[in-house]
Amino acid sequence: MNLAILHTRAISGVQASAVIAEIHLSNGLPKFLIVGLPETAVKESKDRVRSAMLTSQFSFPYRHITVNLAPADIPKEGSRYDLPMALGILLASDQLQCDDIDQYEVVGELALSGEIRAVKGILPIAIAVQKAGRKLICPLENADEAALIHGLEIIPAEHLLAVCAHLSKQKCIPAYVAQSAGIVNSHCADLNDVYGQAQGRRALEVAAAGGHSLLMYGPPGTGKTMLASRLPSIMPMMTDAEALEVAALNSIAKKGFNVATWRERPFRNPHHTASSVALVGGGSPPRPGEISLAHQGVLFLDELPEFKRSVLEALREPIESGCITISRAARQTEFPAKFQLIAAMNPCPCGYAGDSKANCRCTEEQVNKYRQRLSGPLMDRIDMHVEIARMDQKLLLNSEAADNESSSEVQARVIAAREIQLQRSQKANCELNNKEIKKFIALSAEQKVWFEQAIEKLNLSARSYHRLLRVARTIADLEQSEKVELTHLAEALNFRVR
């Protein structure tokens, strides 16, 4: 047989497209040709494949070898095609016999010794292979990650010789069985570490219950960053589907994927010098940015006005849509970006405007220029604006007397409120559209009059009006109230005034 066909996968965003590796041997001058839009790492596979075959005691055919990675219009990148190429050459040169190769999908990078190394993006591949109903041959180092997909038969490969022995039925590799492990919580920070700040703690609870965005402003050292870092500890646990979405993003990211913490909600805290590409994603091939890596979790932007204006404006569309599309001349890649935005800022450049115990050194012009770095449309998209005032020194010095709730106590109320939302509308309150707001938040005549006066006095936009109603609905859910009362609206408005 001079032709061999194997199944493998190409990564495009968080999707794994099917790729057919066709390997053909023909007479002529010895040559190893790879076609099908391969990038540099794929072109270099020929040297790794040749050395791996020779060191594994196989003969490398000195013939005209053509490898076609179809479909040819999808860019192929990475080293995951090494193993399919090597197996295809062995099949085409009759050094390997396998009648059921069509039942497998193969990915893996080859070392020069024939050992099989881990590759990135194994989780999207495993999801696609499970849907296709095939078995997956992948590196042993990736087996834990692939085993997150239930119903998928995984053949963990350590060496080219072991894979060949399995396919030829000489020595079968047992299907990989994942080691059961409990949920590891690396978020050691607890909300009871925060003394005082009742307003900030309440705002954090409301934000967690409804998935609302939150801006905290106040003098330096008042606990804004400390509060934000405690938000993941009171948020509801992710569902399996949500956790797999986050895991797939981490699987293709540069840092990689950690199986031990795959059920945790992400907490991303980019530095204020981050570029637009670092935040929204990009590159070639496109990689997810901070907003996608914060999917189903928290994106915390400390010192918000210090970020570049262009960087902050890039957040406007993803906050509304929950996804980001990266467009290039050749293709478009879409990444999910359903994150909860938490931001913190000082009231002025020196940080002490309005502080009763410190003198502000900024002029009025400097303060206005500092605050104007944040555009009106961006601020309008943030649901809650909360002032975090300086804490009483007596409470700080006598912290043992403080009776603070722990994260687990607050999380119980948050989970109860979120369950009410899911039973009512199958989504969190932050995702309610205008029709659903009218359906689930019916205002009385008294409330409408009160609202008209508030809108006129505070000059609220239509977007602010709807976001205020969503926050009021969340406050009512926290109190197990079927209707939104005037007290809930008043508290929501208190969180909206800036």
Short mmCIF file of C-alpha atoms in Angstrom, two decimals:
data_model
loop_
_atom_site.label_atom_id
_atom_site.label_comp_id
_atom_site.label_asym_id
_atom_site.label_seq_id
_atom_site.Cartn_x
_atom_site.Cartn_y
_atom_site.Cartn_z
CA MET A 1 0.00 0.00 0.00
CA ASN A 2 1.40 3.38 -1.04
CA LEU A 3 -1.35 5.53 0.52
CA ALA A 4 -2.35 5.89 4.18
CA ILE A 5 -5.12 8.04 5.64
CA LEU A 6 -5.37 9.09 9.31
CA HIS A 7 -7.65 11.39 11.26
CA THR A 8 -6.33 14.28 13.35
CA ARG A 9 -7.42 17.80 14.38
CA ALA A 10 -6.52 21.46 13.83
CA ILE A 11 -7.18 24.14 16.47
CA SER A 12 -9.08 27.30 15.46
CA GLY A 13 -9.94 29.38 18.51
CA VAL A 14 -11.61 26.96 20.92
CA GLN A 15 -12.84 24.74 18.09
CA ALA A 16 -11.05 21.63 16.81
CA SER A 17 -11.60 21.19 13.08
CA ALA A 18 -11.32 17.74 11.52
CA VAL A 19 -8.15 17.19 9.47
CA ILE A 20 -7.38 14.20 7.27
CA ALA A 21 -3.68 13.38 6.98
CA GLU A 22 -3.02 11.68 3.63
CA ILE A 23 0.45 10.16 3.24
CA HIS A 24 1.51 8.93 -0.21
CA LEU A 25 4.75 7.21 -1.26
CA SER A 26 5.81 7.28 -4.89
CA ASN A 27 8.89 6.57 -6.97
CA GLY A 28 11.28 9.37 -7.80
CA LEU A 29 13.96 11.39 -6.16
CA PRO A 30 13.82 11.17 -2.33
CA LYS A 31 11.81 14.09 -1.02
CA PHE A 32 9.56 14.84 1.97
CA LEU A 33 6.84 17.32 0.99
CA ILE A 34 4.11 18.65 3.31
CA VAL A 35 1.15 20.45 1.71
CA GLY A 36 -2.13 21.80 3.09
CA LEU A 37 -1.21 25.28 4.37
CA PRO A 38 1.40 24.18 6.96
CA GLU A 39 3.13 26.74 9.17
CA THR A 40 6.78 26.63 10.24
CA ALA A 41 6.36 24.17 13.14
CA VAL A 42 4.52 21.76 10.81
CA LYS A 43 7.18 22.04 8.08
CA GLU A 44 9.85 21.17 10.66
CA SER A 45 7.99 17.94 11.45
CA LYS A 46 9.80 16.14 8.62
CA ASP A 47 13.11 16.22 10.55
CA ARG A 48 11.52 15.08 13.83
CA VAL A 49 9.59 12.30 12.12
CA ARG A 50 12.64 10.99 10.26
CA SER A 51 14.86 10.90 13.37
CA ALA A 52 12.13 9.37 15.53
CA MET A 53 11.56 6.56 13.02
CA LEU A 54 15.27 5.78 12.68
CA THR A 55 15.95 5.75 16.44
CA SER A 56 12.90 3.47 16.88
CA GLN A 57 14.55 0.92 14.53
CA PHE A 58 12.19 1.57 11.62
CA SER A 59 13.51 2.16 8.12
CA PHE A 60 12.79 5.56 6.63
CA PRO A 61 11.66 5.12 3.00
CA TYR A 62 13.92 7.04 0.63
CA ARG A 63 11.13 7.77 -1.81
CA HIS A 64 9.01 10.75 -2.76
CA ILE A 65 6.83 11.28 0.34
CA THR A 66 3.84 13.60 0.06
CA VAL A 67 1.83 14.52 3.16
CA ASN A 68 -1.45 16.31 2.51
CA LEU A 69 -3.27 17.87 5.47
CA ALA A 70 -6.82 18.38 4.23
CA PRO A 71 -8.80 20.57 4.00
CA ALA A 72 -6.08 22.69 2.48
CA ASP A 73 -7.70 26.07 3.26
CA ILE A 74 -7.38 25.68 7.06
CA PRO A 75 -4.00 26.84 8.45
CA LYS A 76 -2.12 24.05 10.24
CA GLU A 77 0.10 25.07 13.15
CA GLY A 78 1.88 23.34 16.01
CA SER A 79 3.66 20.04 16.40
CA ARG A 80 0.58 17.84 16.96
CA TYR A 81 0.87 16.38 13.43
CA ASP A 82 4.19 14.59 14.08
CA LEU A 83 2.65 11.34 15.28
CA PRO A 84 0.00 11.09 12.52
CA MET A 85 2.71 11.67 9.89
CA ALA A 86 5.01 9.00 11.34
CA LEU A 87 2.20 6.43 11.59
CA GLY A 88 1.06 7.28 8.06
CA ILE A 89 4.54 6.71 6.62
CA LEU A 90 4.79 3.37 8.46
CA LEU A 91 1.39 2.29 7.14
CA ALA A 92 2.13 3.42 3.58
CA SER A 93 5.50 1.60 3.58
CA ASP A 94 3.94 -1.63 4.98
CA GLN A 95 6.02 -1.48 8.17
CA LEU A 96 2.82 -1.27 10.21
CA GLN A 97 -0.42 -3.19 9.70
CA CYS A 98 -3.67 -1.80 11.13
CA ASP A 99 -7.11 -2.55 9.73
CA ASP A 100 -9.06 -0.26 12.09
CA ILE A 101 -6.98 2.93 11.86
CA ASP A 102 -10.16 4.77 10.83
CA GLN A 103 -11.49 4.34 14.39
CA TYR A 104 -8.70 6.48 15.86
CA GLU A 105 -7.78 10.15 15.89
CA VAL A 106 -4.11 10.85 16.53
CA VAL A 107 -2.22 13.86 17.95
CA GLY A 108 1.23 14.15 19.46
CA GLU A 109 4.69 15.67 19.10
CA LEU A 110 7.64 13.37 18.52
CA ALA A 111 11.01 13.68 20.19
CA LEU A 112 14.07 12.59 18.22
CA SER A 113 14.20 9.48 20.42
CA GLY A 114 10.66 8.47 19.44
CA GLU A 115 9.10 9.57 22.73
CA ILE A 116 5.79 11.40 22.49
CA ARG A 117 5.52 14.85 24.05
CA ALA A 118 2.50 16.85 25.18
CA VAL A 119 0.74 19.34 22.91
CA LYS A 120 -1.51 22.32 23.61
CA GLY A 121 -5.24 22.39 22.96
CA ILE A 122 -5.95 18.75 23.81
CA LEU A 123 -9.29 19.51 25.50
CA PRO A 124 -11.03 21.02 22.42
CA ILE A 125 -9.66 18.06 20.45
CA ALA A 126 -11.04 15.58 22.99
CA ILE A 127 -14.49 17.22 22.85
CA ALA A 128 -14.55 16.97 19.05
CA VAL A 129 -13.29 13.36 19.01
CA GLN A 130 -15.94 12.30 21.51
CA LYS A 131 -18.65 13.83 19.30
CA ALA A 132 -17.19 12.03 16.26
CA GLY A 133 -17.36 8.70 18.10
CA ARG A 134 -13.70 7.76 17.67
CA LYS A 135 -10.87 6.84 20.04
CA LEU A 136 -8.12 9.34 20.82
CA ILE A 137 -4.41 8.52 20.75
CA CYS A 138 -2.68 11.35 22.62
CA PRO A 139 0.47 11.91 24.73
CA LEU A 140 0.38 10.46 28.23
CA GLU A 141 0.99 13.94 29.69
CA ASN A 142 -2.26 15.13 28.11
CA ALA A 143 -4.34 12.16 29.23
CA ASP A 144 -5.56 13.73 32.49
CA GLU A 145 -6.84 16.74 30.58
CA ALA A 146 -8.54 14.67 27.86
CA ALA A 147 -10.13 12.43 30.53
CA LEU A 148 -12.35 15.34 31.61
CA ILE A 149 -14.56 14.40 28.64
CA HIS A 150 -16.82 11.53 29.73
CA GLY A 151 -17.45 8.71 27.28
CA LEU A 152 -14.17 9.16 25.39
CA GLU A 153 -11.75 6.23 25.07
CA ILE A 154 -8.21 7.55 25.47
CA ILE A 155 -5.09 5.67 24.44
CA PRO A 156 -2.18 7.29 26.35
CA ALA A 157 0.99 7.15 24.25
CA GLU A 158 4.54 7.38 25.61
CA HIS A 159 6.60 6.17 22.63
CA LEU A 160 6.17 5.60 18.91
CA LEU A 161 6.98 1.89 19.36
CA ALA A 162 4.21 1.51 21.96
CA VAL A 163 1.64 3.06 19.60
CA CYS A 164 2.72 0.79 16.75
CA ALA A 165 2.48 -2.26 19.01
CA HIS A 166 -1.04 -1.22 20.04
CA LEU A 167 -2.26 -0.62 16.49
CA SER A 168 -0.80 -3.90 15.24
CA LYS A 169 -2.46 -5.76 18.17
CA GLN A 170 0.90 -7.00 19.47
CA LYS A 171 0.65 -5.26 22.86
CA CYS A 172 -2.44 -3.22 23.52
CA ILE A 173 -2.25 -0.03 25.60
CA PRO A 174 -4.97 -0.02 28.29
CA ALA A 175 -7.51 2.77 27.96
CA TYR A 176 -6.68 5.61 30.31
CA VAL A 177 -8.68 5.84 33.53
CA ALA A 178 -8.65 9.25 35.23
CA GLN A 179 -7.66 9.41 38.86
CA SER A 180 -10.62 10.70 40.87
CA ALA A 181 -9.69 13.80 42.81
CA GLY A 182 -11.68 16.21 44.91
CA ILE A 183 -12.20 19.83 44.02
CA VAL A 184 -9.14 21.83 45.02
CA ASN A 185 -9.75 25.42 46.08
CA SER A 186 -6.62 27.52 45.70
CA HIS A 187 -8.49 30.72 46.62
CA CYS A 188 -7.28 30.85 50.23
CA ALA A 189 -8.50 34.44 50.65
CA ASP A 190 -11.69 34.64 52.73
CA LEU A 191 -14.13 37.50 53.10
CA ASN A 192 -13.79 37.47 56.88
CA ASP A 193 -10.29 38.92 56.39
CA VAL A 194 -11.97 42.23 55.51
CA TYR A 195 -12.76 44.33 58.60
CA GLY A 196 -15.58 46.82 58.41
CA GLN A 197 -16.47 48.08 54.92
CA ALA A 198 -20.11 47.01 55.24
CA GLN A 199 -21.03 48.92 52.08
CA GLY A 200 -18.27 47.24 50.07
CA ARG A 201 -19.12 43.76 51.40
CA ARG A 202 -22.80 44.25 50.58
CA ALA A 203 -21.96 45.46 47.06
CA LEU A 204 -19.72 42.43 46.53
CA GLU A 205 -22.53 40.10 47.61
CA VAL A 206 -25.03 41.73 45.24
CA ALA A 207 -22.53 41.65 42.39
CA ALA A 208 -21.81 37.94 42.95
CA ALA A 209 -25.51 37.03 43.19
CA GLY A 210 -26.53 38.70 39.93
CA GLY A 211 -23.25 38.66 37.99
CA HIS A 212 -23.13 42.46 37.93
CA SER A 213 -20.11 44.60 37.10
CA LEU A 214 -18.78 46.77 39.91
CA LEU A 215 -16.59 49.87 40.25
CA MET A 216 -15.08 50.67 43.64
CA TYR A 217 -13.54 54.10 44.24
CA GLY A 218 -11.90 55.61 47.29
CA PRO A 219 -8.56 56.61 48.86
CA PRO A 220 -5.60 54.22 48.64
CA GLY A 221 -5.35 51.50 51.27
CA THR A 222 -9.07 51.26 52.05
CA GLY A 223 -9.44 47.64 50.88
CA LYS A 224 -10.64 47.87 47.26
CA THR A 225 -8.20 45.28 45.94
CA MET A 226 -8.73 43.09 49.01
CA LEU A 227 -12.47 43.04 48.43
CA ALA A 228 -12.11 42.28 44.72
CA SER A 229 -9.78 39.33 45.38
CA ARG A 230 -12.43 37.78 47.66
CA LEU A 231 -15.16 37.78 45.01
CA PRO A 232 -14.37 34.29 43.58
CA SER A 233 -14.73 32.81 47.07
CA ILE A 234 -18.42 33.81 47.27
CA MET A 235 -19.45 33.11 43.66
CA PRO A 236 -21.45 29.94 42.86
CA MET A 237 -19.51 26.92 41.63
CA MET A 238 -19.37 26.51 37.87
CA THR A 239 -21.49 23.88 36.15
CA ASP A 240 -19.74 21.13 34.19
CA ALA A 241 -20.49 22.90 30.90
CA GLU A 242 -19.11 26.21 32.16
CA ALA A 243 -16.02 24.54 33.60
CA LEU A 244 -15.30 22.81 30.29
CA GLU A 245 -15.59 26.13 28.44
CA VAL A 246 -13.01 27.68 30.78
CA ALA A 247 -10.79 24.61 30.58
CA ALA A 248 -10.83 24.69 26.77
CA LEU A 249 -9.65 28.31 26.80
CA ASN A 250 -6.85 27.52 29.25
CA SER A 251 -5.90 24.50 27.16
CA ILE A 252 -5.00 26.68 24.16
CA ALA A 253 -3.52 29.54 26.23
CA LYS A 254 0.20 30.05 26.65
CA LYS A 255 0.25 29.28 30.36
CA GLY A 256 -1.47 25.95 29.87
CA PHE A 257 -4.06 23.98 31.78
CA ASN A 258 -4.04 22.75 35.39
CA VAL A 259 -6.34 19.77 35.96
CA ALA A 260 -6.28 20.24 39.75
CA THR A 261 -8.03 23.62 39.63
CA TRP A 262 -10.22 23.22 36.55
CA ARG A 263 -13.49 23.76 38.49
CA GLU A 264 -12.44 27.14 39.93
CA ARG A 265 -13.72 30.41 38.55
CA PRO A 266 -10.81 32.35 37.02
CA PHE A 267 -9.58 35.62 38.49
CA ARG A 268 -7.53 37.73 36.05
CA ASN A 269 -5.73 40.87 37.21
CA PRO A 270 -3.85 42.44 34.25
CA HIS A 271 -1.41 45.30 34.88
CA HIS A 272 -2.50 48.77 33.79
CA THR A 273 0.28 48.83 31.15
CA ALA A 274 -1.40 45.93 29.26
CA SER A 275 -2.09 46.57 25.57
CA SER A 276 -5.37 46.11 23.72
CA VAL A 277 -4.10 42.86 22.18
CA ALA A 278 -3.18 41.52 25.63
CA LEU A 279 -6.67 42.30 26.87
CA VAL A 280 -8.89 41.23 23.94
CA GLY A 281 -6.56 38.67 22.32
CA GLY A 282 -4.79 38.45 18.99
CA GLY A 283 -1.60 37.26 17.40
CA SER A 284 -1.06 34.71 14.66
CA PRO A 285 -2.65 32.28 15.15
CA PRO A 286 -5.11 34.20 17.36
CA ARG A 287 -4.81 33.51 21.08
CA PRO A 288 -7.31 34.42 23.82
CA GLY A 289 -6.66 37.61 25.78
CA GLU A 290 -7.35 38.48 29.40
CA ILE A 291 -11.08 38.99 28.89
CA SER A 292 -11.45 35.49 27.41
CA LEU A 293 -9.24 33.91 30.08
CA ALA A 294 -11.61 35.55 32.60
CA HIS A 295 -14.59 33.78 30.96
CA GLN A 296 -17.12 32.68 33.62
CA GLY A 297 -14.96 34.44 36.21
CA VAL A 298 -13.66 37.84 37.28
CA LEU A 299 -11.65 40.43 35.35
CA PHE A 300 -10.22 42.86 37.90
CA LEU A 301 -8.84 46.15 36.59
CA ASP A 302 -7.00 47.95 39.38
CA GLU A 303 -6.17 51.66 38.91
CA LEU A 304 -8.77 51.85 36.14
CA PRO A 305 -7.94 55.39 34.87
CA GLU A 306 -4.28 54.38 34.41
CA PHE A 307 -5.21 52.01 31.57
CA LYS A 308 -4.91 53.43 28.07
CA ARG A 309 -8.12 54.88 26.69
CA SER A 310 -8.05 52.54 23.68
CA VAL A 311 -7.68 49.52 25.98
CA LEU A 312 -10.72 50.45 28.06
CA GLU A 313 -12.85 51.25 25.03
CA ALA A 314 -12.14 47.75 23.70
CA LEU A 315 -14.09 46.39 26.69
CA ARG A 316 -17.38 48.01 25.71
CA GLU A 317 -18.58 45.43 23.18
CA PRO A 318 -17.55 42.29 25.09
CA ILE A 319 -19.31 43.53 28.25
CA GLU A 320 -22.57 43.59 26.29
CA SER A 321 -22.14 40.59 23.96
CA GLY A 322 -20.16 38.13 26.10
CA CYS A 323 -17.81 37.22 23.24
CA ILE A 324 -14.97 38.75 21.23
CA THR A 325 -14.32 38.26 17.51
CA ILE A 326 -10.73 38.67 16.28
CA SER A 327 -10.70 39.43 12.56
CA ARG A 328 -7.74 38.88 10.28
CA ALA A 329 -7.45 39.10 6.51
CA ALA A 330 -7.59 35.33 6.09
CA ARG A 331 -10.06 34.33 8.83
CA GLN A 332 -12.07 35.25 11.89
CA THR A 333 -11.76 33.64 15.32
CA GLU A 334 -14.36 34.01 18.06
CA PHE A 335 -13.59 33.52 21.74
CA PRO A 336 -16.13 33.55 24.58
CA ALA A 337 -15.71 36.49 26.98
CA LYS A 338 -18.54 36.29 29.48
CA PHE A 339 -16.67 37.87 32.37
CA GLN A 340 -17.63 39.86 35.46
CA LEU A 341 -15.86 43.21 35.43
CA ILE A 342 -14.62 44.51 38.78
CA ALA A 343 -12.67 47.78 38.72
CA ALA A 344 -11.03 49.99 41.31
CA MET A 345 -9.83 53.58 41.15
CA ASN A 346 -8.75 56.52 43.28
CA PRO A 347 -10.88 59.68 43.27
CA CYS A 348 -7.97 61.81 42.00
CA PRO A 349 -4.30 61.47 40.94
CA CYS A 350 -2.98 61.77 44.51
CA GLY A 351 -5.84 59.61 45.80
CA TYR A 352 -7.12 61.76 48.67
CA ALA A 353 -9.93 63.87 47.17
CA GLY A 354 -12.82 63.92 49.62
CA ASP A 355 -10.80 62.20 52.36
CA SER A 356 -11.47 63.82 55.74
CA LYS A 357 -8.13 62.66 57.19
CA ALA A 358 -5.76 63.59 54.36
CA ASN A 359 -5.27 66.69 52.25
CA CYS A 360 -5.70 66.44 48.49
CA ARG A 361 -2.84 68.09 46.57
CA CYS A 362 -4.58 68.04 43.16
CA THR A 363 -6.09 71.05 41.44
CA GLU A 364 -9.63 70.94 40.10
CA GLU A 365 -8.28 70.75 36.57
CA GLN A 366 -6.12 67.74 37.43
CA VAL A 367 -9.04 65.95 39.07
CA ASN A 368 -11.30 66.55 36.06
CA LYS A 369 -8.61 65.43 33.63
CA TYR A 370 -8.03 62.26 35.68
CA ARG A 371 -11.71 61.34 35.74
CA GLN A 372 -12.21 62.17 32.06
CA ARG A 373 -9.92 59.28 31.15
CA LEU A 374 -12.99 57.10 31.67
CA SER A 375 -15.56 57.64 28.93
CA GLY A 376 -19.26 58.01 29.63
CA PRO A 377 -20.26 54.95 27.55
CA LEU A 378 -17.87 52.72 29.51
CA MET A 379 -19.02 54.02 32.91
CA ASP A 380 -22.62 53.60 31.80
CA ARG A 381 -22.00 49.89 31.21
CA ILE A 382 -20.81 49.29 34.78
CA ASP A 383 -23.82 48.30 36.88
CA MET A 384 -22.69 49.41 40.34
CA HIS A 385 -20.51 52.31 41.58
CA VAL A 386 -19.55 52.07 45.24
CA GLU A 387 -17.44 54.36 47.40
CA ILE A 388 -15.00 52.55 49.71
CA ALA A 389 -14.25 55.03 52.50
CA ARG A 390 -11.34 55.03 54.92
CA MET A 391 -11.80 52.46 57.69
CA ASP A 392 -12.02 53.42 61.35
CA GLN A 393 -8.60 53.02 62.98
CA LYS A 394 -10.15 51.63 66.18
CA LEU A 395 -11.66 48.75 64.24
CA LEU A 396 -8.33 48.06 62.56
CA LEU A 397 -6.44 47.96 65.85
CA ASN A 398 -9.12 45.87 67.59
CA SER A 399 -9.81 43.49 64.73
CA GLU A 400 -10.45 40.59 67.14
CA ALA A 401 -13.71 42.23 68.13
CA ALA A 402 -14.96 42.39 64.54
CA ASP A 403 -17.69 39.89 63.74
CA ASN A 404 -17.29 39.33 60.01
CA GLU A 405 -19.11 36.75 57.95
CA SER A 406 -16.98 34.16 56.20
CA SER A 407 -17.07 33.56 52.46
CA SER A 408 -18.99 30.30 52.92
CA GLU A 409 -21.83 32.09 54.75
CA VAL A 410 -22.15 34.75 52.08
CA GLN A 411 -21.80 32.17 49.30
CA ALA A 412 -24.80 30.25 50.65
CA ARG A 413 -27.03 33.33 50.19
CA VAL A 414 -25.53 34.00 46.76
CA ILE A 415 -26.22 30.44 45.59
CA ALA A 416 -29.81 30.61 46.86
CA ALA A 417 -30.40 33.88 44.99
CA ARG A 418 -28.80 32.51 41.81
CA GLU A 419 -31.02 29.39 41.93
CA ILE A 420 -34.09 31.66 42.06
CA GLN A 421 -32.86 33.47 38.95
CA LEU A 422 -32.18 30.25 37.04
CA GLN A 423 -35.62 28.84 37.89
CA ARG A 424 -37.28 32.08 36.81
CA SER A 425 -35.42 32.92 33.58
CA GLN A 426 -32.69 30.23 33.11
CA LYS A 427 -30.04 32.96 33.35
CA ALA A 428 -28.43 35.39 35.79
CA ASN A 429 -30.07 38.79 36.25
CA CYS A 430 -27.19 40.57 34.52
CA GLU A 431 -28.20 38.83 31.26
CA LEU A 432 -31.89 39.83 31.26
CA ASN A 433 -32.96 41.64 28.10
CA ASN A 434 -35.49 44.47 27.99
CA LYS A 435 -38.50 42.21 27.40
CA GLU A 436 -37.52 39.97 30.31
CA ILE A 437 -37.03 43.01 32.55
CA LYS A 438 -40.61 44.10 31.83
CA LYS A 439 -41.85 40.57 32.46
CA PHE A 440 -40.05 39.88 35.73
CA ILE A 441 -39.89 43.39 37.22
CA ALA A 442 -43.38 44.88 37.31
CA LEU A 443 -43.33 48.35 38.92
CA SER A 444 -46.28 49.75 40.82
CA ALA A 445 -47.66 53.24 40.18
CA GLU A 446 -45.84 54.56 43.26
CA GLN A 447 -42.55 53.04 42.10
CA LYS A 448 -42.95 54.50 38.61
CA VAL A 449 -43.43 58.01 40.01
CA TRP A 450 -40.42 57.60 42.26
CA PHE A 451 -38.38 56.31 39.34
CA GLU A 452 -39.35 59.19 37.08
CA GLN A 453 -38.11 61.67 39.67
CA ALA A 454 -34.83 59.75 40.13
CA ILE A 455 -34.18 59.56 36.37
CA GLU A 456 -34.87 63.26 35.90
CA LYS A 457 -32.78 64.34 38.89
CA LEU A 458 -29.78 62.09 38.15
CA ASN A 459 -30.05 62.30 34.35
CA LEU A 460 -29.88 58.53 33.92
CA SER A 461 -29.68 57.01 30.44
CA ALA A 462 -31.94 54.22 29.21
CA ARG A 463 -29.08 51.76 29.70
CA SER A 464 -28.58 52.94 33.29
CA TYR A 465 -32.31 52.57 33.91
CA HIS A 466 -32.35 48.93 32.81
CA ARG A 467 -29.15 48.09 34.68
CA LEU A 468 -30.59 49.65 37.83
CA LEU A 469 -33.67 47.43 37.52
CA ARG A 470 -31.49 44.32 37.13
CA VAL A 471 -29.58 45.18 40.32
CA ALA A 472 -32.88 45.80 42.17
CA ARG A 473 -34.14 42.39 41.02
CA THR A 474 -30.96 40.78 42.44
CA ILE A 475 -31.37 42.54 45.79
CA ALA A 476 -34.96 41.25 45.96
CA ASP A 477 -33.73 37.72 45.17
CA LEU A 478 -31.19 37.90 48.00
CA GLU A 479 -34.06 38.70 50.36
CA GLN A 480 -36.23 35.89 48.87
CA SER A 481 -38.78 38.50 47.78
CA GLU A 482 -41.04 37.66 44.85
CA LYS A 483 -41.66 41.33 44.01
CA VAL A 484 -39.24 44.23 43.73
CA GLU A 485 -40.06 46.65 46.54
CA LEU A 486 -39.26 50.35 46.81
CA THR A 487 -36.50 49.60 49.32
CA HIS A 488 -34.80 47.35 46.75
CA LEU A 489 -34.98 50.10 44.13
CA ALA A 490 -33.56 52.64 46.59
CA GLU A 491 -30.60 50.40 47.44
CA ALA A 492 -29.95 49.72 43.75
CA LEU A 493 -30.03 53.46 43.05
CA ASN A 494 -27.54 54.01 45.90
CA PHE A 495 -25.21 51.61 44.10
CA ARG A 496 -25.68 53.50 40.82
CA VAL A 497 -25.01 57.09 41.88
CA ARG A 498 -21.39 58.12 41.20
#
